[in-house]
Amino acid sequence: MPMSDAKQRILLAVHAIGAGQVASYGEVARRAGLPGRARWVAKLLAQADDASLPWHRVIRSDGRIAFAEGSAEFAEQVQRLRAEGVPVRNGRVSQALLAKRPSLDALLWGHDAPLS
DNA sequence: TGCGTGACCCAGG
DNA sequence: ACCTGGGCCACGC
């Protein structure tokens, strides 16, 4: 497939992350049909000029912000996430918010079933 | 052509 | 929680 198609699919996948939600680079790649291309997602975000792209909702698979702590980008991302109600502690987002996709419970009930 | 470089990921120690 | 090794791949020099 032409790379421009893949690029568009990745950008679409990023746009598809709703406010208040987050997804890992790898997950975005998978949703775009390009498993294993997390690095490419990162590169695209770095180059994208689209101001409406919600790049701040993309984080590392372990929940950490990808930028170095102390960098302007790091601060910017934390600020944007918090502005959407996403809790960020010590440079990381709770893994619960990193669920690959809404669970069936969440779709049906608006939340996951409590742990038994 | 080769090699280093990433806003990465995953399994192991 | 931290480090390592291997995978991934477009890009620049």
mmCIF file with all atom_site columns, C-alpha atoms (C1' of nucleotides) in Angstrom:
data_model
loop_
_atom_site.group_PDB
_atom_site.id
_atom_site.type_symbol
_atom_site.label_atom_id
_atom_site.label_alt_id
_atom_site.label_comp_id
_atom_site.label_asym_id
_atom_site.label_entity_id
_atom_site.label_seq_id
_atom_site.pdbx_PDB_ins_code
_atom_site.Cartn_x
_atom_site.Cartn_y
_atom_site.Cartn_z
_atom_site.occupancy
_atom_site.B_iso_or_equiv
_atom_site.pdbx_formal_charge
_atom_site.auth_seq_id
_atom_site.auth_comp_id
_atom_site.auth_asym_id
_atom_site.auth_atom_id
_atom_site.pdbx_PDB_model_num
ATOM 1   C CA    . MET A 1 1   ? 0.000   0.000   0.000  1.00 0.00 ? 1   MET A CA    1
ATOM 2   C CA    . PRO A 1 2   ? 1.199   3.513   -0.757 1.00 0.00 ? 2   PRO A CA    1
ATOM 3   C CA    . MET A 1 3   ? 2.684   5.143   2.297  1.00 0.00 ? 3   MET A CA    1
ATOM 4   C CA    . SER A 1 4   ? 0.436   8.196   1.950  1.00 0.00 ? 4   SER A CA    1
ATOM 5   C CA    . ASP A 1 5   ? -2.567  5.944   2.629  1.00 0.00 ? 5   ASP A CA    1
ATOM 6   C CA    . ALA A 1 6   ? -0.994  4.551   5.753  1.00 0.00 ? 6   ALA A CA    1
ATOM 7   C CA    . LYS A 1 7   ? -0.123  8.049   6.844  1.00 0.00 ? 7   LYS A CA    1
ATOM 8   C CA    . GLN A 1 8   ? -3.729  9.168   6.467  1.00 0.00 ? 8   GLN A CA    1
ATOM 9   C CA    . ARG A 1 9   ? -4.996  6.143   8.374  1.00 0.00 ? 9   ARG A CA    1
ATOM 10  C CA    . ILE A 1 10  ? -2.680  6.888   11.242 1.00 0.00 ? 10  ILE A CA    1
ATOM 11  C CA    . LEU A 1 11  ? -3.724  10.522  11.394 1.00 0.00 ? 11  LEU A CA    1
ATOM 12  C CA    . LEU A 1 12  ? -7.355  9.437   11.291 1.00 0.00 ? 12  LEU A CA    1
ATOM 13  C CA    . ALA A 1 13  ? -6.742  7.016   14.145 1.00 0.00 ? 13  ALA A CA    1
ATOM 14  C CA    . VAL A 1 14  ? -5.262  9.836   16.190 1.00 0.00 ? 14  VAL A CA    1
ATOM 15  C CA    . HIS A 1 15  ? -8.166  12.134  15.403 1.00 0.00 ? 15  HIS A CA    1
ATOM 16  C CA    . ALA A 1 16  ? -10.476 9.332   16.496 1.00 0.00 ? 16  ALA A CA    1
ATOM 17  C CA    . ILE A 1 17  ? -9.185  9.369   20.062 1.00 0.00 ? 17  ILE A CA    1
ATOM 18  C CA    . GLY A 1 18  ? -11.854 11.194  21.989 1.00 0.00 ? 18  GLY A CA    1
ATOM 19  C CA    . ALA A 1 19  ? -11.256 14.060  24.380 1.00 0.00 ? 19  ALA A CA    1
ATOM 20  C CA    . GLY A 1 20  ? -10.431 12.745  27.811 1.00 0.00 ? 20  GLY A CA    1
ATOM 21  C CA    . GLN A 1 21  ? -9.064  9.500   26.379 1.00 0.00 ? 21  GLN A CA    1
ATOM 22  C CA    . VAL A 1 22  ? -5.580  8.341   25.510 1.00 0.00 ? 22  VAL A CA    1
ATOM 23  C CA    . ALA A 1 23  ? -4.002  5.661   23.338 1.00 0.00 ? 23  ALA A CA    1
ATOM 24  C CA    . SER A 1 24  ? -0.453  4.381   22.989 1.00 0.00 ? 24  SER A CA    1
ATOM 25  C CA    . TYR A 1 25  ? 1.625   4.836   19.854 1.00 0.00 ? 25  TYR A CA    1
ATOM 26  C CA    . GLY A 1 26  ? 1.450   1.119   19.241 1.00 0.00 ? 26  GLY A CA    1
ATOM 27  C CA    . GLU A 1 27  ? -2.291  1.029   19.704 1.00 0.00 ? 27  GLU A CA    1
ATOM 28  C CA    . VAL A 1 28  ? -2.762  3.854   17.237 1.00 0.00 ? 28  VAL A CA    1
ATOM 29  C CA    . ALA A 1 29  ? -0.663  1.934   14.745 1.00 0.00 ? 29  ALA A CA    1
ATOM 30  C CA    . ARG A 1 30  ? -2.767  -1.181  15.259 1.00 0.00 ? 30  ARG A CA    1
ATOM 31  C CA    . ARG A 1 31  ? -6.005  0.737   14.849 1.00 0.00 ? 31  ARG A CA    1
ATOM 32  C CA    . ALA A 1 32  ? -4.629  2.113   11.616 1.00 0.00 ? 32  ALA A CA    1
ATOM 33  C CA    . GLY A 1 33  ? -3.985  -1.425  10.422 1.00 0.00 ? 33  GLY A CA    1
ATOM 34  C CA    . LEU A 1 34  ? -0.220  -1.119  10.799 1.00 0.00 ? 34  LEU A CA    1
ATOM 35  C CA    . PRO A 1 35  ? 0.804   -3.275  13.745 1.00 0.00 ? 35  PRO A CA    1
ATOM 36  C CA    . GLY A 1 36  ? 4.388   -2.812  14.815 1.00 0.00 ? 36  GLY A CA    1
ATOM 37  C CA    . ARG A 1 37  ? 4.801   0.677   13.429 1.00 0.00 ? 37  ARG A CA    1
ATOM 38  C CA    . ALA A 1 38  ? 4.675   2.660   16.638 1.00 0.00 ? 38  ALA A CA    1
ATOM 39  C CA    . ARG A 1 39  ? 7.817   4.545   15.658 1.00 0.00 ? 39  ARG A CA    1
ATOM 40  C CA    . TRP A 1 40  ? 6.192   5.717   12.534 1.00 0.00 ? 40  TRP A CA    1
ATOM 41  C CA    . VAL A 1 41  ? 3.268   7.094   14.482 1.00 0.00 ? 41  VAL A CA    1
ATOM 42  C CA    . ALA A 1 42  ? 5.723   9.052   16.587 1.00 0.00 ? 42  ALA A CA    1
ATOM 43  C CA    . LYS A 1 43  ? 7.455   10.417  13.530 1.00 0.00 ? 43  LYS A CA    1
ATOM 44  C CA    . LEU A 1 44  ? 4.211   11.495  11.923 1.00 0.00 ? 44  LEU A CA    1
ATOM 45  C CA    . LEU A 1 45  ? 3.099   13.313  15.042 1.00 0.00 ? 45  LEU A CA    1
ATOM 46  C CA    . ALA A 1 46  ? 6.419   15.108  15.132 1.00 0.00 ? 46  ALA A CA    1
ATOM 47  C CA    . GLN A 1 47  ? 6.016   16.292  11.567 1.00 0.00 ? 47  GLN A CA    1
ATOM 48  C CA    . ALA A 1 48  ? 2.277   16.855  11.393 1.00 0.00 ? 48  ALA A CA    1
ATOM 49  C CA    . ASP A 1 49  ? 1.305   20.470  10.997 1.00 0.00 ? 49  ASP A CA    1
ATOM 50  C CA    . ASP A 1 50  ? -2.424  19.968  11.585 1.00 0.00 ? 50  ASP A CA    1
ATOM 51  C CA    . ALA A 1 51  ? -3.162  22.117  14.610 1.00 0.00 ? 51  ALA A CA    1
ATOM 52  C CA    . SER A 1 52  ? -6.374  20.202  15.303 1.00 0.00 ? 52  SER A CA    1
ATOM 53  C CA    . LEU A 1 53  ? -4.506  16.927  15.668 1.00 0.00 ? 53  LEU A CA    1
ATOM 54  C CA    . PRO A 1 54  ? -4.922  15.709  19.269 1.00 0.00 ? 54  PRO A CA    1
ATOM 55  C CA    . TRP A 1 55  ? -1.297  14.560  19.528 1.00 0.00 ? 55  TRP A CA    1
ATOM 56  C CA    . HIS A 1 56  ? -1.358  14.989  23.282 1.00 0.00 ? 56  HIS A CA    1
ATOM 57  C CA    . ARG A 1 57  ? -3.665  11.977  23.627 1.00 0.00 ? 57  ARG A CA    1
ATOM 58  C CA    . VAL A 1 58  ? -0.946  9.667   22.388 1.00 0.00 ? 58  VAL A CA    1
ATOM 59  C CA    . ILE A 1 59  ? 1.369   8.320   25.050 1.00 0.00 ? 59  ILE A CA    1
ATOM 60  C CA    . ARG A 1 60  ? 3.737   5.426   25.575 1.00 0.00 ? 60  ARG A CA    1
ATOM 61  C CA    . SER A 1 61  ? 2.424   1.920   26.124 1.00 0.00 ? 61  SER A CA    1
ATOM 62  C CA    . ASP A 1 62  ? 3.337   2.054   29.815 1.00 0.00 ? 62  ASP A CA    1
ATOM 63  C CA    . GLY A 1 63  ? 1.388   5.271   30.310 1.00 0.00 ? 63  GLY A CA    1
ATOM 64  C CA    . ARG A 1 64  ? 4.362   7.604   30.382 1.00 0.00 ? 64  ARG A CA    1
ATOM 65  C CA    . ILE A 1 65  ? 4.544   10.865  28.484 1.00 0.00 ? 65  ILE A CA    1
ATOM 66  C CA    . ALA A 1 66  ? 6.956   10.334  25.602 1.00 0.00 ? 66  ALA A CA    1
ATOM 67  C CA    . PHE A 1 67  ? 8.791   13.649  25.962 1.00 0.00 ? 67  PHE A CA    1
ATOM 68  C CA    . ALA A 1 68  ? 11.557  14.211  28.437 1.00 0.00 ? 68  ALA A CA    1
ATOM 69  C CA    . GLU A 1 69  ? 10.423  15.606  31.757 1.00 0.00 ? 69  GLU A CA    1
ATOM 70  C CA    . GLY A 1 70  ? 11.306  19.244  31.921 1.00 0.00 ? 70  GLY A CA    1
ATOM 71  C CA    . SER A 1 71  ? 10.909  19.806  28.191 1.00 0.00 ? 71  SER A CA    1
ATOM 72  C CA    . ALA A 1 72  ? 8.427   22.359  26.910 1.00 0.00 ? 72  ALA A CA    1
ATOM 73  C CA    . GLU A 1 73  ? 6.612   19.628  25.004 1.00 0.00 ? 73  GLU A CA    1
ATOM 74  C CA    . PHE A 1 74  ? 6.236   17.554  28.125 1.00 0.00 ? 74  PHE A CA    1
ATOM 75  C CA    . ALA A 1 75  ? 4.686   20.447  30.010 1.00 0.00 ? 75  ALA A CA    1
ATOM 76  C CA    . GLU A 1 76  ? 2.405   21.232  27.109 1.00 0.00 ? 76  GLU A CA    1
ATOM 77  C CA    . GLN A 1 77  ? 1.136   17.668  26.872 1.00 0.00 ? 77  GLN A CA    1
ATOM 78  C CA    . VAL A 1 78  ? 0.496   17.381  30.596 1.00 0.00 ? 78  VAL A CA    1
ATOM 79  C CA    . GLN A 1 79  ? -1.379  20.659  30.550 1.00 0.00 ? 79  GLN A CA    1
ATOM 80  C CA    . ARG A 1 80  ? -3.556  19.625  27.626 1.00 0.00 ? 80  ARG A CA    1
ATOM 81  C CA    . LEU A 1 81  ? -4.386  16.261  29.151 1.00 0.00 ? 81  LEU A CA    1
ATOM 82  C CA    . ARG A 1 82  ? -5.317  17.744  32.493 1.00 0.00 ? 82  ARG A CA    1
ATOM 83  C CA    . ALA A 1 83  ? -7.445  20.324  30.705 1.00 0.00 ? 83  ALA A CA    1
ATOM 84  C CA    . GLU A 1 84  ? -9.464  17.365  29.401 1.00 0.00 ? 84  GLU A CA    1
ATOM 85  C CA    . GLY A 1 85  ? -9.749  15.795  32.776 1.00 0.00 ? 85  GLY A CA    1
ATOM 86  C CA    . VAL A 1 86  ? -7.062  13.169  32.298 1.00 0.00 ? 86  VAL A CA    1
ATOM 87  C CA    . PRO A 1 87  ? -5.132  12.692  35.530 1.00 0.00 ? 87  PRO A CA    1
ATOM 88  C CA    . VAL A 1 88  ? -1.360  12.828  35.083 1.00 0.00 ? 88  VAL A CA    1
ATOM 89  C CA    . ARG A 1 89  ? 0.846   11.909  38.010 1.00 0.00 ? 89  ARG A CA    1
ATOM 90  C CA    . ASN A 1 90  ? 4.614   11.876  37.880 1.00 0.00 ? 90  ASN A CA    1
ATOM 91  C CA    . GLY A 1 91  ? 4.610   12.150  34.126 1.00 0.00 ? 91  GLY A CA    1
ATOM 92  C CA    . ARG A 1 92  ? 2.296   9.248   33.594 1.00 0.00 ? 92  ARG A CA    1
ATOM 93  C CA    . VAL A 1 93  ? -1.334  8.491   32.942 1.00 0.00 ? 93  VAL A CA    1
ATOM 94  C CA    . SER A 1 94  ? -3.059  5.729   34.841 1.00 0.00 ? 94  SER A CA    1
ATOM 95  C CA    . GLN A 1 95  ? -2.991  2.542   32.863 1.00 0.00 ? 95  GLN A CA    1
ATOM 96  C CA    . ALA A 1 96  ? -6.700  2.067   33.340 1.00 0.00 ? 96  ALA A CA    1
ATOM 97  C CA    . LEU A 1 97  ? -7.154  4.821   30.767 1.00 0.00 ? 97  LEU A CA    1
ATOM 98  C CA    . LEU A 1 98  ? -4.915  2.966   28.368 1.00 0.00 ? 98  LEU A CA    1
ATOM 99  C CA    . ALA A 1 99  ? -7.406  0.177   27.732 1.00 0.00 ? 99  ALA A CA    1
ATOM 100 C CA    . LYS A 1 100 ? -6.996  -0.883  24.125 1.00 0.00 ? 100 LYS A CA    1
ATOM 101 C CA    . ARG A 1 101 ? -10.595 -0.032  23.408 1.00 0.00 ? 101 ARG A CA    1
ATOM 102 C CA    . PRO A 1 102 ? -13.807 0.509   25.342 1.00 0.00 ? 102 PRO A CA    1
ATOM 103 C CA    . SER A 1 103 ? -14.727 -2.780  26.970 1.00 0.00 ? 103 SER A CA    1
ATOM 104 C CA    . LEU A 1 104 ? -18.098 -4.354  26.321 1.00 0.00 ? 104 LEU A CA    1
ATOM 105 C CA    . ASP A 1 105 ? -19.156 -3.342  29.814 1.00 0.00 ? 105 ASP A CA    1
ATOM 106 C CA    . ALA A 1 106 ? -18.157 0.210   29.160 1.00 0.00 ? 106 ALA A CA    1
ATOM 107 C CA    . LEU A 1 107 ? -20.139 0.272   25.929 1.00 0.00 ? 107 LEU A CA    1
ATOM 108 C CA    . LEU A 1 108 ? -23.219 -1.196  27.570 1.00 0.00 ? 108 LEU A CA    1
ATOM 109 C CA    . TRP A 1 109 ? -23.105 0.463   30.950 1.00 0.00 ? 109 TRP A CA    1
ATOM 110 C CA    . GLY A 1 110 ? -20.859 3.422   30.535 1.00 0.00 ? 110 GLY A CA    1
ATOM 111 C CA    . HIS A 1 111 ? -18.284 1.891   32.864 1.00 0.00 ? 111 HIS A CA    1
ATOM 112 C CA    . ASP A 1 112 ? -16.480 -1.334  33.517 1.00 0.00 ? 112 ASP A CA    1
ATOM 113 C CA    . ALA A 1 113 ? -17.815 -3.938  35.867 1.00 0.00 ? 113 ALA A CA    1
ATOM 114 C CA    . PRO A 1 114 ? -16.274 -3.617  39.325 1.00 0.00 ? 114 PRO A CA    1
ATOM 115 C CA    . LEU A 1 115 ? -13.618 -6.151  40.216 1.00 0.00 ? 115 LEU A CA    1
ATOM 116 C CA    . SER A 1 116 ? -15.219 -9.001  42.136 1.00 0.00 ? 116 SER A CA    1
ATOM 117 C "C1'" . DT  B 2 1   ? 25.697  1.356   0.343  1.00 0.00 ? 1   DT  B "C1'" 1
ATOM 118 C "C1'" . DG  B 2 2   ? 26.067  1.689   5.263  1.00 0.00 ? 2   DG  B "C1'" 1
ATOM 119 C "C1'" . DC  B 2 3   ? 25.069  3.420   9.695  1.00 0.00 ? 3   DC  B "C1'" 1
ATOM 120 C "C1'" . DG  B 2 4   ? 23.079  6.173   13.291 1.00 0.00 ? 4   DG  B "C1'" 1
ATOM 121 C "C1'" . DT  B 2 5   ? 18.893  8.101   14.923 1.00 0.00 ? 5   DT  B "C1'" 1
ATOM 122 C "C1'" . DG  B 2 6   ? 14.331  8.402   16.839 1.00 0.00 ? 6   DG  B "C1'" 1
ATOM 123 C "C1'" . DA  B 2 7   ? 7.644   11.603  20.735 1.00 0.00 ? 7   DA  B "C1'" 1
ATOM 124 C "C1'" . DC  B 2 8   ? 8.233   3.188   20.247 1.00 0.00 ? 8   DC  B "C1'" 1
ATOM 125 C "C1'" . DC  B 2 9   ? 7.212   -1.866  21.935 1.00 0.00 ? 9   DC  B "C1'" 1
ATOM 126 C "C1'" . DC  B 2 10  ? 7.794   -6.237  24.186 1.00 0.00 ? 10  DC  B "C1'" 1
ATOM 127 C "C1'" . DA  B 2 11  ? 9.783   -10.023 26.693 1.00 0.00 ? 11  DA  B "C1'" 1
ATOM 128 C "C1'" . DG  B 2 12  ? 13.258  -11.085 29.996 1.00 0.00 ? 12  DG  B "C1'" 1
ATOM 129 C "C1'" . DG  B 2 13  ? 16.387  -10.463 34.004 1.00 0.00 ? 13  DG  B "C1'" 1
ATOM 130 C "C1'" . DA  C 3 1   ? 11.610  0.259   38.815 1.00 0.00 ? 1   DA  C "C1'" 1
ATOM 131 C "C1'" . DC  C 3 2   ? 15.576  -0.071  35.721 1.00 0.00 ? 2   DC  C "C1'" 1
ATOM 132 C "C1'" . DC  C 3 3   ? 18.454  -2.222  31.920 1.00 0.00 ? 3   DC  C "C1'" 1
ATOM 133 C "C1'" . DT  C 3 4   ? 19.104  -5.178  27.706 1.00 0.00 ? 4   DT  C "C1'" 1
ATOM 134 C "C1'" . DG  C 3 5   ? 18.354  -7.103  23.323 1.00 0.00 ? 5   DG  C "C1'" 1
ATOM 135 C "C1'" . DG  C 3 6   ? 15.743  -7.548  19.372 1.00 0.00 ? 6   DG  C "C1'" 1
ATOM 136 C "C1'" . DG  C 3 7   ? 12.121  -5.818  16.365 1.00 0.00 ? 7   DG  C "C1'" 1
ATOM 137 C "C1'" . DC  C 3 8   ? 10.368  -2.085  13.695 1.00 0.00 ? 8   DC  C "C1'" 1
ATOM 138 C "C1'" . DC  C 3 9   ? 11.375  1.401   9.564  1.00 0.00 ? 9   DC  C "C1'" 1
ATOM 139 C "C1'" . DA  C 3 10  ? 11.789  6.122   7.228  1.00 0.00 ? 10  DA  C "C1'" 1
ATOM 140 C "C1'" . DC  C 3 11  ? 15.436  9.506   6.793  1.00 0.00 ? 11  DC  C "C1'" 1
ATOM 141 C "C1'" . DG  C 3 12  ? 19.597  11.924  6.528  1.00 0.00 ? 12  DG  C "C1'" 1
ATOM 142 C "C1'" . DC  C 3 13  ? 24.363  12.065  5.731  1.00 0.00 ? 13  DC  C "C1'" 1
#
